[in-house]
Short mmCIF file of C-alpha atoms in Angstrom, two decimals:
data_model
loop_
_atom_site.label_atom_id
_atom_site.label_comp_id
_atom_site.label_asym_id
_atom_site.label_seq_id
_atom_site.Cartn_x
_atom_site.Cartn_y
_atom_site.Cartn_z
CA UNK A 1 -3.79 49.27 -30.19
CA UNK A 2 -4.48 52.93 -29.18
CA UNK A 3 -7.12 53.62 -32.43
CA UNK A 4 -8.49 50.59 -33.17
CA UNK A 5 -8.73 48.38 -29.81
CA UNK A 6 -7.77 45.34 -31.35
CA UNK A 7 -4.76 43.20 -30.19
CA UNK A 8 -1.20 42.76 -32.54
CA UNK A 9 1.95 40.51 -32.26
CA UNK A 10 4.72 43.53 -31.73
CA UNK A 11 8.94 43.03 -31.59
CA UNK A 12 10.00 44.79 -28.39
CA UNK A 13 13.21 46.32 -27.99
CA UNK A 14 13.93 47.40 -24.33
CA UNK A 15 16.89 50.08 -24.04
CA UNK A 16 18.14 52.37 -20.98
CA UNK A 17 14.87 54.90 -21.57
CA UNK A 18 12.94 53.43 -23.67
CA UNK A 19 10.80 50.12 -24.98
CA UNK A 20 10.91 50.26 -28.88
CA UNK A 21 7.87 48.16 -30.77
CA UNK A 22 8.16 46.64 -34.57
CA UNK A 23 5.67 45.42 -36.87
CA UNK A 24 6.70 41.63 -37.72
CA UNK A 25 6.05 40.76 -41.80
CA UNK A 26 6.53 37.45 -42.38
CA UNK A 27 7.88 36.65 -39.50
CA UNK A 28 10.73 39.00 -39.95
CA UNK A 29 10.80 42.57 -37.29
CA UNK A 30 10.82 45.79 -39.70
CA UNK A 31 13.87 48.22 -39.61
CA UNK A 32 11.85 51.12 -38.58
CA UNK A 33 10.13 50.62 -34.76
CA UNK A 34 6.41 51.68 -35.21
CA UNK A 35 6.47 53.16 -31.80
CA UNK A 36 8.51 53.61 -28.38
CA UNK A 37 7.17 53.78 -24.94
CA UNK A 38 9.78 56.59 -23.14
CA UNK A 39 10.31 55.10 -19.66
CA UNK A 40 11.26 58.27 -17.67
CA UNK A 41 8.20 58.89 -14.80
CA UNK A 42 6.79 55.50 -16.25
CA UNK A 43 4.51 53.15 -13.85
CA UNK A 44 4.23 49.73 -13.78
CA UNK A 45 1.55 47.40 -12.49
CA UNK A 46 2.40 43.74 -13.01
CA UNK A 47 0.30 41.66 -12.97
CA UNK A 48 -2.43 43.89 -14.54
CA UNK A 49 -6.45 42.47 -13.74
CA UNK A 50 -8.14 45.12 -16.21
CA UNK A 51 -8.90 42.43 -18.67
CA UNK A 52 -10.12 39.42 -17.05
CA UNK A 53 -9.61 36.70 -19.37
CA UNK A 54 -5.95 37.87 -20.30
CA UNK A 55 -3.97 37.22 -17.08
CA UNK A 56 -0.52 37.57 -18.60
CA UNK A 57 -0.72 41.89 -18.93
CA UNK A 58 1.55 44.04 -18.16
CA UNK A 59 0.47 47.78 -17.85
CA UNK A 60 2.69 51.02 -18.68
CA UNK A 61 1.63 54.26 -17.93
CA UNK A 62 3.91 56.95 -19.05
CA UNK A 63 4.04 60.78 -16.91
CA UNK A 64 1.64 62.04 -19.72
CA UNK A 65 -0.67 59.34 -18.67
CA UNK A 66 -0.96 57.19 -21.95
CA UNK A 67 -1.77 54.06 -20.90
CA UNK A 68 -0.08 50.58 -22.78
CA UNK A 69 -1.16 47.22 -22.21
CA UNK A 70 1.54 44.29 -23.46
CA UNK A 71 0.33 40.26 -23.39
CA UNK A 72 3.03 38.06 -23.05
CA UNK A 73 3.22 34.78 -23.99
CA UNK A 74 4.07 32.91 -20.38
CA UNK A 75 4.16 34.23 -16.50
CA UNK A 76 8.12 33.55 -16.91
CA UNK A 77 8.18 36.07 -19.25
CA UNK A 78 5.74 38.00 -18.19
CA UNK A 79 7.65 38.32 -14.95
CA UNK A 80 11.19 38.55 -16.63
CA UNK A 81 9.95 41.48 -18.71
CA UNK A 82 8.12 43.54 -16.00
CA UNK A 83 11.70 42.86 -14.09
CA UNK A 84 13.70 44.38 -16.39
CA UNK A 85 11.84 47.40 -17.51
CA UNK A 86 11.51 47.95 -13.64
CA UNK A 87 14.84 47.84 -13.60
CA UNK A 88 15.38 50.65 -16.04
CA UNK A 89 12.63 52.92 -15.32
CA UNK A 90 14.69 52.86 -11.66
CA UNK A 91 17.94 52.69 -13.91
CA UNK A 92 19.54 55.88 -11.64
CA UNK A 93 18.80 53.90 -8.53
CA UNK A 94 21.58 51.01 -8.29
CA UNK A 95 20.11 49.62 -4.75
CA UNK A 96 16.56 48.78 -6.16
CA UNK A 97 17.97 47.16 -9.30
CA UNK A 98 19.87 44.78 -7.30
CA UNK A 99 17.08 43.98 -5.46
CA UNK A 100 15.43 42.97 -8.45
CA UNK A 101 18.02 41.22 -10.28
CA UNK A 102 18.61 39.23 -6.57
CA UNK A 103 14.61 38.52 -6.14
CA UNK A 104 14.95 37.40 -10.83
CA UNK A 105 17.40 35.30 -10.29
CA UNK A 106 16.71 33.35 -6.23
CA UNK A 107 14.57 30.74 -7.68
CA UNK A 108 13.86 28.50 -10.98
CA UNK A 109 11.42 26.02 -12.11
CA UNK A 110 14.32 22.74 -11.91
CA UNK A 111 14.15 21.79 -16.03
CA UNK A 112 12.87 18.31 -16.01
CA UNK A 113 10.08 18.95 -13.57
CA UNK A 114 6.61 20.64 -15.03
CA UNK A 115 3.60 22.19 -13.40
CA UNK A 116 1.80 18.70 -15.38
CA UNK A 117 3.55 16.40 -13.23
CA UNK A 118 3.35 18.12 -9.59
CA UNK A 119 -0.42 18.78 -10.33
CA UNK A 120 -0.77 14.74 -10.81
CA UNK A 121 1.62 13.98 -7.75
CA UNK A 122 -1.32 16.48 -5.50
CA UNK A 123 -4.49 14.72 -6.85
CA UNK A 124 -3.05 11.72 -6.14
CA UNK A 125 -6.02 9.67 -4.02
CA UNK A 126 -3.29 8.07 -1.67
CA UNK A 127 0.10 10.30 -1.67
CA UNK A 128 -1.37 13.87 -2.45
CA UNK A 129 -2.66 16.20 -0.78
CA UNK A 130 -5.44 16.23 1.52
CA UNK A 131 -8.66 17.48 1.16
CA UNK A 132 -11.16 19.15 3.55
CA UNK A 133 -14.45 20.68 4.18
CA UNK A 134 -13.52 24.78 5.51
CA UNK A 135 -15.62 27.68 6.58
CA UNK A 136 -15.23 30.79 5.78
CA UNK A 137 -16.74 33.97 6.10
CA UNK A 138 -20.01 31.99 6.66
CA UNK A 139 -19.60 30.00 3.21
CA UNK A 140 -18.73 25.76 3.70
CA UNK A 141 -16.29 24.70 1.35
CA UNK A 142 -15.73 21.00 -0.51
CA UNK A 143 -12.51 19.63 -1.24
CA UNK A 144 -10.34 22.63 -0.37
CA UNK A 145 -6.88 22.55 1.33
CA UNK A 146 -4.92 25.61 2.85
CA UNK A 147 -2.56 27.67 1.86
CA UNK A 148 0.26 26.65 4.09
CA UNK A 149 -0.96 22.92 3.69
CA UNK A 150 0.07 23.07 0.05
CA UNK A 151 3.78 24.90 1.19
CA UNK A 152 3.87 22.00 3.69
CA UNK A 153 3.12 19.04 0.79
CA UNK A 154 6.09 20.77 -1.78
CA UNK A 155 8.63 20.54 0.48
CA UNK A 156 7.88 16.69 1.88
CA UNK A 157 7.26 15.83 -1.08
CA UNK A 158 10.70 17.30 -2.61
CA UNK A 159 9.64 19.75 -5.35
CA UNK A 160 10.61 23.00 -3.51
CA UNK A 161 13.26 23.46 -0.29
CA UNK A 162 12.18 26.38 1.18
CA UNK A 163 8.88 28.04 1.74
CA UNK A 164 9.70 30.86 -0.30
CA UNK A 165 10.43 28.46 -3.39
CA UNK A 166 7.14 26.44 -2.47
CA UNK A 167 5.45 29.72 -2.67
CA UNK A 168 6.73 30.54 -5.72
CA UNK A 169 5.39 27.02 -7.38
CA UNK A 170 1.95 27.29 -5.75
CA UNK A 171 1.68 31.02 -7.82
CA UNK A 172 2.54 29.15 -10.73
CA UNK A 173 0.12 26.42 -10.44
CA UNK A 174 -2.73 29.07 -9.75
CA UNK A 175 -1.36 30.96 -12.43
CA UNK A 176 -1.46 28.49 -14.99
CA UNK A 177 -5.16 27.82 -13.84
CA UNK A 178 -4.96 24.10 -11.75
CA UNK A 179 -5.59 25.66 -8.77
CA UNK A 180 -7.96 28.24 -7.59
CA UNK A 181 -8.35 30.57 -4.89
CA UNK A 182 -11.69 30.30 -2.90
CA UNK A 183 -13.08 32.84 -0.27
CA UNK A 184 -12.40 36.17 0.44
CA UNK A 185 -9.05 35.75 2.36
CA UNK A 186 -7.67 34.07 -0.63
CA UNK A 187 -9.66 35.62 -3.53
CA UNK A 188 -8.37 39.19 -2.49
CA UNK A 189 -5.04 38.80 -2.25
CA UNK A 190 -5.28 37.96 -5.96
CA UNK A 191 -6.60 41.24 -6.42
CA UNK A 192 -4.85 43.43 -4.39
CA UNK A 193 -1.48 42.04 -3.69
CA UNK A 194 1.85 42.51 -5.53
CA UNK A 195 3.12 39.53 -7.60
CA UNK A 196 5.62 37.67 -5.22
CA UNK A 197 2.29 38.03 -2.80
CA UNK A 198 -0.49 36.32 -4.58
CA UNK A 199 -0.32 33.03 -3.11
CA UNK A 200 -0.52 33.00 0.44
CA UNK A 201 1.08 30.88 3.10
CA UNK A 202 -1.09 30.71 5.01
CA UNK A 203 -3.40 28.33 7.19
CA UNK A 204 -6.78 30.88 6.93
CA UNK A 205 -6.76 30.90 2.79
CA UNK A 206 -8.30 28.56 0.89
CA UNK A 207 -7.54 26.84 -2.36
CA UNK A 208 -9.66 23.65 -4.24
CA UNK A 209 -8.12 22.34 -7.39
CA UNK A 210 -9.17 24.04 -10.85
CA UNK A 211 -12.12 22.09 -13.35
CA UNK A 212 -9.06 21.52 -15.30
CA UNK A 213 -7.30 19.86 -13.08
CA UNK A 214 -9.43 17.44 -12.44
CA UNK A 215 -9.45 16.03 -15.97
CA UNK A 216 -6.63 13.50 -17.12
CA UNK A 217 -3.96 15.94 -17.47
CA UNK A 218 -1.48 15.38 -20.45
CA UNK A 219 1.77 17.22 -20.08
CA UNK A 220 2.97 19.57 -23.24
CA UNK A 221 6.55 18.39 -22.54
CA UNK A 222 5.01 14.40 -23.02
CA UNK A 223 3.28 14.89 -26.44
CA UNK A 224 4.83 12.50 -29.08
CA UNK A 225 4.48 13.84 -33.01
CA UNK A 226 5.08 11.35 -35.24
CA UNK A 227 8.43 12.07 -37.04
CA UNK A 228 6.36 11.78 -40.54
CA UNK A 229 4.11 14.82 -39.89
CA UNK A 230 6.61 16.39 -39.52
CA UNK A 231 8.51 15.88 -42.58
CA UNK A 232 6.40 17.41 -45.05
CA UNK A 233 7.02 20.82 -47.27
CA UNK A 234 6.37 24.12 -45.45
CA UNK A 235 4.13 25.46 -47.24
CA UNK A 236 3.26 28.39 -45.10
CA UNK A 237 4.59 29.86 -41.33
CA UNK A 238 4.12 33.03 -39.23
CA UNK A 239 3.35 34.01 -35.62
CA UNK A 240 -0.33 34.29 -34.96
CA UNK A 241 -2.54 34.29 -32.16
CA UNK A 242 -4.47 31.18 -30.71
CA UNK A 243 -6.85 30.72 -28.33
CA UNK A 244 -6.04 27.92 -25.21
CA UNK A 245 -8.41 24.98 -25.28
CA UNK A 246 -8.10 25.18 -21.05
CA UNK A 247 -7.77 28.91 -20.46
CA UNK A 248 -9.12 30.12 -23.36
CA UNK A 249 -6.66 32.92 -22.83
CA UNK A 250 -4.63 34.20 -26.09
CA UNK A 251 -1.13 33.26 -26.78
CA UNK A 252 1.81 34.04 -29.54
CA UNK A 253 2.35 31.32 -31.45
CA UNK A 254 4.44 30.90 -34.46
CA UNK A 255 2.08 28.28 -36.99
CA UNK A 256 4.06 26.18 -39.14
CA UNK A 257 2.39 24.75 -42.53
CA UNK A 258 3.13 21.52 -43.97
CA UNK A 259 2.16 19.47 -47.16
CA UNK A 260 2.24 15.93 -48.03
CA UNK A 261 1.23 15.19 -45.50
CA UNK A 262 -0.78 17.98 -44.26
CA UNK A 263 -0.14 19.59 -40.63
CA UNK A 264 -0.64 22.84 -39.02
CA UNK A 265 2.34 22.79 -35.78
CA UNK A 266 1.89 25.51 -33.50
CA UNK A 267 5.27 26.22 -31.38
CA UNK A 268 5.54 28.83 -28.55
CA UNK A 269 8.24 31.69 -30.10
CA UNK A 270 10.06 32.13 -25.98
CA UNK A 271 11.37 28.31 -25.83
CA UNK A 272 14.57 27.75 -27.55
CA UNK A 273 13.86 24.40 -28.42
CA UNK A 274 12.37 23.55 -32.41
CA UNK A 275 9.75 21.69 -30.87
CA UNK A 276 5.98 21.63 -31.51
CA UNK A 277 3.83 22.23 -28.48
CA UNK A 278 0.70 21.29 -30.33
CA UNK A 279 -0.86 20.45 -33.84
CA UNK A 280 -3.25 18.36 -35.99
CA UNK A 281 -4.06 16.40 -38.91
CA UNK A 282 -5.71 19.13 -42.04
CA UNK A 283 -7.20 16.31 -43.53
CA UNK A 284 -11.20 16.60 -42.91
CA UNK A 285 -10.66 20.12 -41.52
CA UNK A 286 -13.03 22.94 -42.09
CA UNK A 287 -11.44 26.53 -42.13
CA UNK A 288 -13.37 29.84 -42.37
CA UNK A 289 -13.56 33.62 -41.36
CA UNK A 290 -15.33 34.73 -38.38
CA UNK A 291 -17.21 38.23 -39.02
CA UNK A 292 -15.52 41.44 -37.04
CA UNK A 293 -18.78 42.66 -35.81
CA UNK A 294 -18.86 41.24 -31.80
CA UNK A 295 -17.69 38.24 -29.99
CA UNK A 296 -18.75 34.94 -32.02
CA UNK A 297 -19.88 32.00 -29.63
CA UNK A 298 -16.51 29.86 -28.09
CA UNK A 299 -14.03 32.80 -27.90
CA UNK A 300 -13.49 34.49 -24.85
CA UNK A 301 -11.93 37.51 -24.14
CA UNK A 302 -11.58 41.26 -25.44
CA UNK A 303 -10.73 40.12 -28.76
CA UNK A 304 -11.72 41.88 -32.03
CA UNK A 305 -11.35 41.41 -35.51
CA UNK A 306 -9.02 38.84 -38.16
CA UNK A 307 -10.21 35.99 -36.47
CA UNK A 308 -10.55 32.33 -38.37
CA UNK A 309 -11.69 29.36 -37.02
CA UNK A 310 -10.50 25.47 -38.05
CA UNK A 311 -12.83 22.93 -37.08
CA UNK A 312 -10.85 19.40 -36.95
CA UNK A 313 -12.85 15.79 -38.54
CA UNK A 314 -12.89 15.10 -34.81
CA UNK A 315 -14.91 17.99 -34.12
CA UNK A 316 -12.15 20.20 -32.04
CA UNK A 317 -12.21 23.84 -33.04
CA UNK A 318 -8.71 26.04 -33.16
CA UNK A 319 -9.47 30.12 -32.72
CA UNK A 320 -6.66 32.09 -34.24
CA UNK A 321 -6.38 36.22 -34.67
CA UNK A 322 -4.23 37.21 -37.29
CA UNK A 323 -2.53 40.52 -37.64
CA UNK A 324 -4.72 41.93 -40.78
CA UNK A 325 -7.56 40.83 -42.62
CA UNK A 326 -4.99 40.24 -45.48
CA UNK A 327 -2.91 37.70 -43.63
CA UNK A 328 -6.40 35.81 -42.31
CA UNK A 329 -6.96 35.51 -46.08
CA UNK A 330 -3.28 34.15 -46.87
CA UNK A 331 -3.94 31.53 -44.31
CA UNK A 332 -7.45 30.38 -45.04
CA UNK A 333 -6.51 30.37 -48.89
CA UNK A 334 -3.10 28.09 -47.62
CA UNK A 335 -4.91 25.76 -45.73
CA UNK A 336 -8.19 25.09 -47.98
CA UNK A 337 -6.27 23.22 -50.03
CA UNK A 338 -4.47 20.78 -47.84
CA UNK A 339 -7.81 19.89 -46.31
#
């Protein structure tokens, strides 16, 4: 937001000149956009490192230097989008579009592979990759590997044919937060570099895998809900924001509300499929406000006001923004009873 610096979920529209933004109310886009961003002597900067713990920005900045910040919801569409608004802010120049339609559409995640599974295939004691003590810039290193080592172990090991396509997964994997860049070759280039240059091939940077990594990893595509939780009345949905559990970056998700018995499903709104990609048992649950005035203690980021907290009977705690201090008080007066 440009008055109050707070953070809303926004419809985009993206036409030949312009990206068009509309309010959502219950979980429908109004008629009427609330605002457009005119693309003419627009700049881009994708990815954009102004906030630090929201790594999925994308910055406008239109010729009378108004500056808009837009979170997406994945790098995929982070990318996508920044792709195609490049495309029409260069809409009179035919050669450079192609070039980024050719550079959207030369490589894709194959469908039945995730990030979950290669991650487990590298920290794999016996078949993954290796690990090794490095110097750099006068710093020692534990359990790093190189940049070009990882290229090497994607294409042995199958999951990418090229070293452009290996490149591509190894931005996704630091992306997504398993892996981690560490010295200054490696850290910079993070920095500095444009997207498709982030991850570097390269024998002189060094990676190490990510806390996260580290820990039993369960894949989102491999959680099982139980076909009964789901099967209750919806009581209650919308699109909210939620804080990760790993990241603890923000995300759109749309919340879906159930009774007898009573669930709260989150799903992520850019997959096509009516599938859950997380969600948990009310029962036991404590739900309250958090106050607007500063950051309470667990949630990260630039994040202010609307916030509610649910705190599960196995003592996990969910972080969610909503849209209006209205709409927090729909959805703590929904869910208090269920608990």
């Amino acid at each position: 937001g440009h008055i109050v610096r707070n953070w809303k979920v926004r419809w985009f529209v993206l036409l030949q000149d312009k990206l068009l933004y509309y309010k959502i109310e219950g979980g429908k886009k109004e008629p009427s956009p609330k605002g457009r961003i005119l693309l003419d002597g627009c700049t881009i900067t994708c990815p954009c490192l102004e906030y630090e713990n929201r790594p999925l920005l994308i910055k406008l900045k239109t010729k009378t230097n108004t500056d808009y910040f837009l979170e997406c919801c994945s790098r995929e569409e982070r990318d996508s989008w920044a792709l195609d608004i490049t495309g029409a802010i260069h809409a009179g120049h035919p050669v450079q579009v192609q070039e980024l339609h050719r550079m959207k559409n030369t490589f894709k995640l194959l469908e039945n592979i995730s990030l979950h599974h290669i991650v487990e295939r590298i920290c794999d004691s016996s078949t993954g990759i290796k690990l090794t003590r490095n110097l750099a810039q006068g710093n020692r290193y534990k359990e790093t590997f190189t940049g070009s080592a990882l290229v090497d172990w994607l294409i042995s090991n199958s999951f990418a044919v090229s070293r452009f396509e290996a490149v591509t997964l190894a931005s996704m994997l630091m992306e997504e937060n398993f892996i981690k860049p560490v010295g200054a070759r490696s850290t910079e280039a993070t920095r500095y570099s444009d997207l498709s240059e982030q991850f570097l091939d390269d024998s002189t940077a060094l990676y190490m895998f990510a806390e996260s990594s580290k820990k039993n990893i369960s894949s989102k595509e491999e959680l099982q809900f139980n076909i009964s939780e789901l099967s209750g009345t919806i009581v209650k949905q919308g699109f909210l924001v939620k804080q990760g559990h790993k990241r603890k970056n923000w995300k759109v998700r749309r919340f879906v509300l159930r009774a007898d018995p009573a669930f709260l499903h989150y799903y992520d709104p850019t997959k096509e499929e009516n599938r859950p990609v997380g969600g948990f048992s009310l029962r036991g649950c404590l739900v309250s406000a958090l106050e607007d005035n500063g950051v309470p203690a667990g949630v990260k980021g630039n994040v202010q006001g609307n916030l509610f907290k649910i705190i599960t009977k196995n003592d996990i705690r969910y972080y969610i923004q909503a849209s209006s201090k209205a709409e927090r008080a729909q959805w703590i007066e929904a869910i208090k009873p269920l608990t």
